[in-house]
XYZ file of C-alpha atoms in Angstrom:
140
model
C 0.119 -0.035 0.120
C 1.346 3.475 -0.938
C 2.055 5.720 1.849
C -0.050 8.984 1.698
C 2.832 11.175 1.414
C 3.486 9.046 -1.816
C 0.141 9.463 -3.174
C 0.086 13.276 -2.299
C 3.146 13.847 -4.242
C 2.331 11.424 -7.251
C -0.867 13.490 -7.645
C 0.530 16.785 -7.388
C 3.183 15.831 -9.991
C 0.366 15.222 -12.335
C -1.371 18.688 -11.309
C -4.077 16.918 -9.491
C -5.318 18.287 -6.110
C -4.939 15.563 -3.396
C -8.387 15.123 -1.907
C -9.160 12.236 0.327
C -11.196 10.452 -2.211
C -8.506 10.895 -4.977
C -5.866 9.302 -2.310
C -8.093 6.698 -1.862
C -8.444 5.794 -5.477
C -4.781 6.039 -6.255
C -3.770 3.706 -3.309
C -6.619 1.291 -4.521
C -5.053 1.303 -8.153
C -1.542 0.946 -6.835
C -2.411 -1.847 -4.664
C -3.994 -3.813 -7.570
C -1.915 -6.358 -9.485
C -3.767 -5.844 -12.811
C -6.093 -3.489 -14.578
C -9.701 -3.195 -12.794
C -13.106 -2.533 -13.993
C -14.975 0.268 -12.635
C -17.084 -2.279 -10.250
C -14.142 -4.192 -9.630
C -12.664 -0.692 -8.030
C -15.959 0.164 -6.312
C -15.966 -3.097 -4.380
C -12.333 -2.717 -3.426
C -13.070 0.651 -1.988
C -16.453 0.366 -0.801
C -16.426 3.636 0.787
C -16.928 6.055 -2.366
C -19.703 5.460 -4.729
C -19.510 4.362 -8.328
C -19.881 7.979 -9.769
C -17.451 9.545 -7.428
C -14.613 7.105 -8.356
C -15.696 7.574 -11.944
C -15.383 11.455 -11.731
C -11.728 10.763 -9.754
C -10.720 8.422 -12.809
C -11.777 11.052 -15.435
C -9.631 13.581 -13.608
C -6.852 11.163 -13.588
C -7.157 10.351 -17.231
C -7.209 13.937 -18.208
C -3.761 14.514 -16.305
C -2.169 10.927 -17.509
C -2.341 9.414 -14.144
C -4.429 6.500 -15.409
C -4.377 4.339 -18.251
C -7.728 3.146 -19.835
C -7.474 -0.519 -21.068
C -10.022 -1.871 -23.491
C -9.735 -5.546 -23.785
C -12.747 -6.017 -25.719
C -14.841 -8.456 -23.468
C -16.045 -6.461 -20.236
C -15.589 -2.767 -20.706
C -13.060 -0.199 -19.840
C -10.334 -1.353 -17.064
C -8.159 1.407 -15.295
C -4.504 1.095 -14.227
C -2.321 3.639 -12.308
C 0.046 5.352 -15.170
C 3.549 5.275 -14.108
C 4.496 8.234 -16.588
C 6.233 10.994 -15.129
C 4.538 13.637 -17.038
C 1.192 15.439 -16.668
C 0.600 16.123 -20.337
C 1.949 12.754 -21.907
C 1.806 8.866 -21.242
C 5.612 7.618 -21.475
C 4.834 4.118 -20.177
C 2.497 2.886 -22.729
C 2.646 -1.184 -22.762
C 0.907 -4.283 -23.958
C -1.722 -5.840 -21.945
C -2.561 -9.548 -22.039
C -6.186 -10.815 -21.662
C -6.882 -14.354 -20.414
C -9.967 -16.139 -22.687
C -10.129 -18.818 -19.559
C -10.255 -16.577 -16.468
C -11.058 -13.081 -18.101
C -8.430 -11.396 -16.403
C -6.541 -8.524 -17.955
C -2.659 -8.182 -17.166
C -0.145 -5.642 -17.650
C 2.772 -6.653 -19.441
C 5.142 -3.369 -18.187
C 8.324 -4.685 -19.785
C 6.888 -5.296 -23.136
C 6.184 -1.980 -25.005
C 3.866 -1.353 -27.728
C 5.508 -2.135 -31.207
C 6.280 1.268 -33.066
C 3.465 2.029 -35.725
C 4.450 3.888 -38.616
C 1.142 6.012 -39.309
C 0.316 7.345 -42.819
C 1.257 11.004 -43.237
C -0.861 13.499 -41.384
C -1.995 10.878 -38.839
C -0.866 11.693 -35.185
C -1.169 9.021 -32.743
C -2.375 10.008 -28.963
C -2.705 7.060 -27.434
C -2.691 3.159 -28.152
C -4.480 0.085 -26.952
C -2.528 -2.843 -27.332
C -4.065 -6.285 -26.005
C -3.032 -9.715 -26.766
C -5.470 -12.389 -26.118
C -4.795 -16.042 -25.095
C -4.169 -18.209 -21.960
C -2.354 -16.963 -18.799
C 0.118 -19.213 -17.052
C -2.117 -19.908 -14.351
C -4.738 -21.202 -16.564
C -2.465 -22.938 -18.760
C -1.052 -24.915 -16.169
C -4.592 -26.272 -14.921
């Protein structure tokens, strides 16, 4: 669990005012071992309603503090961004969605491959999800 001082520092470095709810959401995301659905985050926190969590996540997204991961199955998942900038994501990476247990995992050390876009196109983000069977399910 992240210490409150670290949460405050992280929020401030992304130009986000460190309110009590925002600190709780940062802590929950930091403690998660994988990207979470809004409903999973709500269940994990328990003290903030869904709309409050969603508003917080919207502020975090606007300030590059969370990534939105669309795995094509259950909706949008959220994970804490390890970017060091409030104006860009510098830690975009590949995600893996297990088709058996339906969990989505961060592959932090697997960067998104470089994509050569046609002239005139500018990338603002990428959602790169590989689907298959995770090691835990493969071992069953």
